[in-house]
Short mmCIF file of C-alpha atoms in Angstrom, two decimals:
data_model
loop_
_atom_site.label_atom_id
_atom_site.label_comp_id
_atom_site.label_asym_id
_atom_site.label_seq_id
_atom_site.Cartn_x
_atom_site.Cartn_y
_atom_site.Cartn_z
CA MET P 1 14.79 -62.34 96.96
CA PRO P 2 16.32 -65.68 95.26
CA LEU P 3 18.32 -64.12 92.43
CA ILE P 4 19.49 -67.97 89.74
CA ILE P 5 22.07 -67.44 87.40
CA LEU P 6 22.42 -70.16 85.02
CA ARG P 7 24.74 -71.32 82.50
CA HIS P 8 22.62 -73.43 79.13
CA GLY P 9 23.60 -76.63 78.88
CA GLU P 10 25.79 -78.87 76.24
CA ARG P 11 26.35 -77.16 72.22
CA GLN P 12 25.94 -79.27 69.36
CA ASP P 13 28.92 -76.99 67.29
CA HIS P 14 30.95 -78.24 70.05
CA VAL P 15 30.36 -81.81 69.12
CA ASP P 16 29.59 -82.67 66.54
CA ARG P 17 32.07 -79.65 64.08
CA ASN P 18 29.93 -80.24 61.07
CA TRP P 19 27.08 -78.88 62.45
CA LEU P 20 28.90 -75.89 62.54
CA ARG P 21 30.55 -76.11 58.63
CA MET P 22 27.40 -76.36 57.43
CA ALA P 23 25.59 -73.63 59.30
CA ILE P 24 28.76 -71.51 58.08
CA ARG P 25 27.16 -71.90 55.08
CA ASP P 26 23.51 -71.96 55.07
CA GLY P 27 22.33 -72.04 58.17
CA ARG P 28 23.26 -69.27 62.11
CA PRO P 29 26.37 -70.23 63.50
CA TRP P 30 26.70 -68.28 65.48
CA ASP P 31 23.49 -69.77 66.88
CA PRO P 32 23.85 -73.87 68.14
CA PRO P 33 21.24 -75.69 69.83
CA LEU P 34 22.27 -77.45 72.12
CA THR P 35 23.00 -81.74 72.14
CA GLU P 36 20.62 -84.23 73.19
CA LYS P 37 22.69 -84.38 76.30
CA GLY P 38 22.68 -80.30 76.70
CA LYS P 39 18.86 -81.20 77.18
CA VAL P 40 18.33 -83.93 79.46
CA MET P 41 21.51 -81.46 81.49
CA ALA P 42 19.02 -78.38 81.56
CA GLU P 43 16.27 -81.16 83.22
CA LYS P 44 18.84 -81.78 85.90
CA ALA P 45 19.55 -78.36 86.71
CA GLY P 46 15.95 -77.13 87.25
CA GLU P 47 15.17 -80.92 89.56
CA ALA P 48 18.66 -78.99 90.70
CA VAL P 49 16.63 -75.36 91.47
CA LYS P 50 13.74 -76.59 92.36
CA ARG P 51 15.47 -78.81 95.52
CA MET P 52 18.30 -76.20 96.64
CA LEU P 53 14.62 -73.64 96.65
CA ILE P 54 12.53 -76.81 98.90
CA GLU P 55 16.31 -76.66 101.16
CA ASN P 56 16.64 -73.59 101.15
CA GLY P 57 13.41 -72.68 102.51
CA LEU P 58 12.77 -69.86 99.34
CA PRO P 59 10.01 -69.62 97.35
CA PRO P 60 9.54 -71.19 94.32
CA VAL P 61 10.28 -69.85 90.24
CA SER P 62 7.72 -67.52 89.92
CA ARG P 63 9.74 -65.44 86.51
CA ALA P 64 11.99 -66.97 83.32
CA LEU P 65 14.53 -64.33 81.63
CA SER P 66 16.92 -65.70 79.15
CA SER P 67 19.06 -64.90 76.66
CA PRO P 68 17.43 -64.83 72.81
CA PHE P 69 20.44 -67.16 72.03
CA ILE P 70 18.42 -70.80 70.99
CA ARG P 71 20.53 -73.08 73.03
CA CYS P 72 19.67 -70.85 76.19
CA VAL P 73 15.85 -70.20 74.83
CA ASP P 74 15.28 -73.97 75.17
CA THR P 75 17.39 -74.42 78.87
CA CYS P 76 15.46 -72.45 80.32
CA SER P 77 12.41 -73.28 79.38
CA ARG P 78 13.45 -77.77 80.29
CA ALA P 79 14.73 -75.93 83.54
CA ALA P 80 12.06 -73.28 84.33
CA ILE P 81 8.99 -76.34 83.37
CA ALA P 82 11.41 -78.88 85.48
CA ALA P 83 12.22 -76.10 88.82
CA GLY P 84 7.81 -76.28 88.72
CA TYR P 85 7.15 -72.44 86.76
CA SER P 86 4.42 -73.08 84.85
CA GLY P 87 4.41 -69.31 83.32
CA LYS P 88 5.96 -68.31 80.10
CA LEU P 89 9.71 -66.57 78.90
CA CYS P 90 10.98 -62.57 78.77
CA ILE P 91 13.36 -62.74 75.51
CA GLU P 92 15.83 -60.86 77.64
CA PRO P 93 19.10 -59.41 75.63
CA ALA P 94 21.04 -57.52 78.08
CA ILE P 95 22.18 -60.74 79.16
CA ALA P 96 23.24 -63.01 75.54
CA GLU P 97 26.51 -63.67 75.06
CA THR P 98 29.68 -61.66 75.11
CA VAL P 99 29.86 -59.77 72.67
CA CYS P 100 33.63 -59.52 71.03
CA ASP P 101 37.14 -60.89 68.96
CA GLU P 102 36.78 -64.25 70.56
CA TRP P 103 33.00 -64.79 70.30
CA TYR P 104 33.55 -63.37 66.14
CA TYR P 105 36.90 -65.50 65.81
CA SER P 106 34.94 -68.71 67.38
CA TRP P 107 32.25 -68.33 64.10
CA ALA P 108 33.11 -65.31 61.83
CA ILE P 109 36.55 -66.06 60.70
CA PRO P 110 37.73 -68.69 57.37
CA GLY P 111 38.65 -72.52 59.64
CA ALA P 112 36.32 -71.47 62.73
CA ASP P 113 36.11 -74.53 64.87
CA ALA P 114 33.08 -73.10 67.23
CA ASN P 115 35.95 -72.19 69.95
CA TRP P 116 36.26 -69.50 71.71
CA GLY P 117 38.96 -67.09 70.63
CA GLY P 118 39.31 -69.30 67.23
CA PRO P 119 41.15 -71.91 66.04
CA SER P 120 44.22 -72.75 66.88
CA HIS P 121 46.08 -71.46 63.68
CA CYS P 122 44.59 -68.02 64.14
CA ARG P 123 43.79 -66.90 67.05
CA VAL P 124 42.72 -63.78 68.52
CA GLY P 125 45.74 -61.67 69.02
CA ASN P 126 47.54 -63.17 66.88
CA ARG P 127 46.23 -62.28 63.25
CA LYS P 128 43.54 -60.19 62.98
CA VAL P 129 41.22 -61.74 60.27
CA PRO P 130 40.39 -58.66 57.08
CA LEU P 131 36.55 -57.96 57.40
CA ASP P 132 36.03 -58.20 54.72
CA LYS P 133 37.05 -62.63 54.61
CA LEU P 134 34.90 -62.48 58.18
CA HIS P 135 31.43 -64.10 57.93
CA PRO P 136 29.24 -61.49 56.09
CA ALA P 137 26.80 -61.67 59.16
CA ALA P 138 29.37 -60.17 61.16
CA LEU P 139 29.60 -57.23 59.86
CA ARG P 140 26.07 -56.96 59.90
CA PRO P 141 24.25 -55.16 63.98
CA VAL P 142 24.91 -57.30 67.00
CA GLY P 143 21.40 -57.19 67.58
CA THR P 144 19.60 -57.89 64.12
CA LEU P 145 21.61 -61.66 64.59
CA TYR P 146 19.81 -62.55 67.47
CA LEU P 147 15.87 -64.12 66.58
CA ASN P 148 12.95 -61.52 67.83
CA PRO P 149 10.97 -62.66 70.58
CA GLU P 150 8.08 -64.35 67.63
CA ASP P 151 10.16 -65.87 66.21
CA LEU P 152 12.10 -67.86 69.00
CA ASN P 153 7.53 -68.52 70.30
CA ALA P 154 7.76 -71.88 68.36
CA PRO P 155 7.13 -75.28 70.01
CA GLU P 156 10.50 -76.78 68.92
CA LEU P 157 13.23 -73.97 69.50
CA CYS P 158 10.86 -72.66 73.44
CA GLY P 159 9.13 -76.43 74.31
CA PRO P 160 4.97 -75.38 76.38
CA SER P 161 7.19 -71.89 78.17
CA GLY P 162 5.68 -70.33 75.44
CA ILE P 163 7.82 -67.06 74.87
CA ASP P 164 5.99 -63.09 77.16
CA LEU P 165 5.48 -61.43 74.18
CA ASP P 166 4.73 -58.12 75.99
CA TYR P 167 8.11 -58.25 77.91
CA VAL P 168 9.65 -55.28 77.42
CA PRO P 169 13.04 -55.77 77.79
CA VAL P 170 16.04 -53.32 79.65
CA VAL P 171 18.14 -54.00 76.34
CA ALA P 172 15.93 -54.16 73.55
CA ALA P 173 18.43 -56.40 70.42
CA SER P 174 17.32 -52.70 68.28
CA ASP P 175 19.88 -51.16 71.04
CA LEU P 176 22.66 -53.19 70.16
CA THR P 177 24.60 -51.88 66.97
CA ARG P 178 27.69 -53.63 67.49
CA SER P 179 29.56 -55.85 65.03
CA ALA P 180 33.00 -57.01 64.48
CA TYR P 181 36.23 -55.10 65.76
CA LYS P 182 34.11 -53.09 68.00
CA GLN P 183 35.23 -53.31 71.51
CA GLU P 184 31.59 -52.95 73.72
CA SER P 185 32.26 -49.61 75.84
CA LYS P 186 32.05 -49.55 79.83
CA ALA P 187 28.09 -47.95 79.63
CA GLU P 188 27.05 -50.24 77.02
CA ALA P 189 28.77 -53.17 79.49
CA LEU P 190 27.22 -51.62 83.12
CA GLN P 191 23.60 -50.98 81.49
CA LYS P 192 23.64 -55.09 80.19
CA LEU P 193 24.68 -55.59 84.12
CA ALA P 194 21.00 -53.28 84.63
CA VAL P 195 18.95 -55.64 84.82
CA LEU P 196 20.02 -57.73 88.19
CA GLU P 197 19.07 -54.05 89.09
CA CYS P 198 15.43 -54.35 87.36
CA CYS P 199 14.46 -57.68 88.81
CA GLU P 200 15.06 -56.09 92.24
CA ALA P 201 12.93 -53.86 91.43
CA LEU P 202 10.45 -54.94 89.60
CA TYR P 203 10.30 -58.75 91.23
CA PRO P 204 10.50 -57.69 95.47
CA GLY P 205 9.98 -61.16 96.99
CA GLU P 206 9.61 -63.49 93.72
CA THR P 207 12.75 -65.75 93.09
CA VAL P 208 13.93 -64.95 89.94
CA LEU P 209 15.34 -67.66 86.75
CA LEU P 210 18.34 -66.37 84.30
CA CYS P 211 19.45 -68.26 81.97
CA SER P 212 22.81 -67.22 80.05
CA HIS P 213 26.04 -68.29 78.99
CA GLY P 214 29.48 -68.62 80.66
CA GLY P 215 30.76 -65.71 80.54
CA PRO P 216 27.64 -63.40 81.48
CA CYS P 217 26.76 -65.50 84.31
CA THR P 218 29.88 -65.51 86.52
CA GLU P 219 29.69 -61.61 85.36
CA MET P 220 26.51 -60.72 86.74
CA TYR P 221 27.21 -62.87 90.45
CA GLU P 222 30.77 -61.18 90.04
CA HIS P 223 28.44 -57.97 90.74
CA LEU P 224 26.08 -59.39 92.58
CA ILE P 225 28.51 -59.97 95.17
CA THR P 226 31.47 -57.84 94.90
CA SER P 227 31.46 -54.89 97.22
CA THR P 228 28.50 -56.24 99.56
CA ASP P 229 29.63 -57.51 102.95
CA GLN P 230 30.54 -61.27 102.26
CA GLU P 231 33.63 -59.61 100.65
CA LYS P 232 33.27 -56.17 103.06
CA SER P 233 34.78 -58.61 105.84
CA LEU P 234 37.36 -59.73 102.94
CA ASN P 235 39.39 -55.99 102.54
CA GLU P 236 38.97 -55.26 106.39
CA ARG P 237 41.17 -59.20 107.59
CA SER P 238 43.61 -57.74 104.06
CA GLY P 239 43.74 -54.05 104.64
CA SER P 240 42.47 -53.75 101.61
CA LYS P 241 40.83 -50.28 100.34
CA SER P 242 39.63 -51.74 97.24
CA PRO P 243 36.77 -53.67 96.08
CA THR P 244 37.12 -56.90 96.43
CA ARG P 245 35.94 -59.08 93.51
CA ALA P 246 34.43 -61.90 94.18
CA ARG P 247 35.96 -63.28 91.04
CA VAL P 248 34.85 -67.23 90.08
CA GLY P 249 36.82 -68.40 86.87
CA LYS P 250 34.95 -70.36 83.67
CA VAL P 251 31.94 -71.99 84.98
CA GLY P 252 30.69 -75.45 82.87
CA TYR P 253 27.72 -76.49 81.30
CA THR P 254 23.94 -75.94 83.27
CA ALA P 255 25.78 -74.78 86.12
CA LEU P 256 24.71 -72.23 88.86
CA PHE P 257 24.10 -69.71 90.56
CA LEU P 258 21.91 -68.68 93.72
CA VAL P 259 22.06 -65.85 95.52
CA VAL P 260 19.24 -63.87 98.08
CA LYS P 261 19.65 -60.34 99.29
CA VAL P 262 19.25 -60.20 103.16
CA ALA P 263 20.12 -57.03 104.30
CA GLY P 264 20.45 -55.30 101.72
CA SER P 265 23.71 -57.92 100.22
CA TRP P 266 23.90 -60.50 98.10
CA LEU P 267 24.42 -64.04 100.01
CA ALA P 268 25.98 -66.84 97.93
CA LEU P 269 24.02 -69.52 98.99
CA VAL P 270 25.10 -72.04 95.24
CA LYS P 271 28.55 -71.03 93.77
CA ALA P 272 28.61 -72.37 90.26
CA ALA P 273 27.39 -75.41 91.07
CA PRO P 274 27.71 -78.23 88.67
CA ILE P 275 24.07 -79.99 88.82
CA THR P 276 26.84 -83.09 90.20
CA GLU P 277 27.44 -81.51 93.17
CA VAL P 278 23.49 -79.87 93.86
#
């Protein structure tokens, strides 16, 4: 089965610092929308997905899962439609943004500027901001920060696609109870990656589009490719007895991966390609 892993398009707070200042005061600073450029990027990514599937003789997109962040929902809707998919979107908290100190420092500390890890005067590791100085939302269970599927099922958020309100997520938002400075356990990390196995079990033979964030996109790809035949052959040539990690590094907006399951192994046909290269 083919899996397409797609990062969201350009986000508003990275090009408009006024947006973040206003959102910190009276909005949702952790959940910026796409820019107009980001919307176009999403549509072009969908066109690229459609072309890649045709070129590789693979079936068209028949399922679309998105992180609950609105930049991903919008990206997923636009990309899926451009790829020829006419169904509804499934909201999956398992593929939401990585919840860690770096994320909280990007929006929840005084002087936050949307940069991962915090502004230059207060980076993660250099200074720990007291809990009482953080944005109040940082103290809430992270699952309560996500819009629920009913709220996302609005044309201004999900476009004409609509949200599948009957979809049962692999990880429910209500189960995500961590807040600021509480680290993710290994069990929680593995639970999030279970969405990949669920897609394979529930949608055999289908082409599934997953729209997420930079960190989760690379984690999903590395999880699938590590220790497959591709990586085992690298180990054999190097003499290593431990699995080789399929390292990717930082990926840009609307970077995408196309992987397929062949004879029990996941193979990468496209690896973190920007839309200009596919």
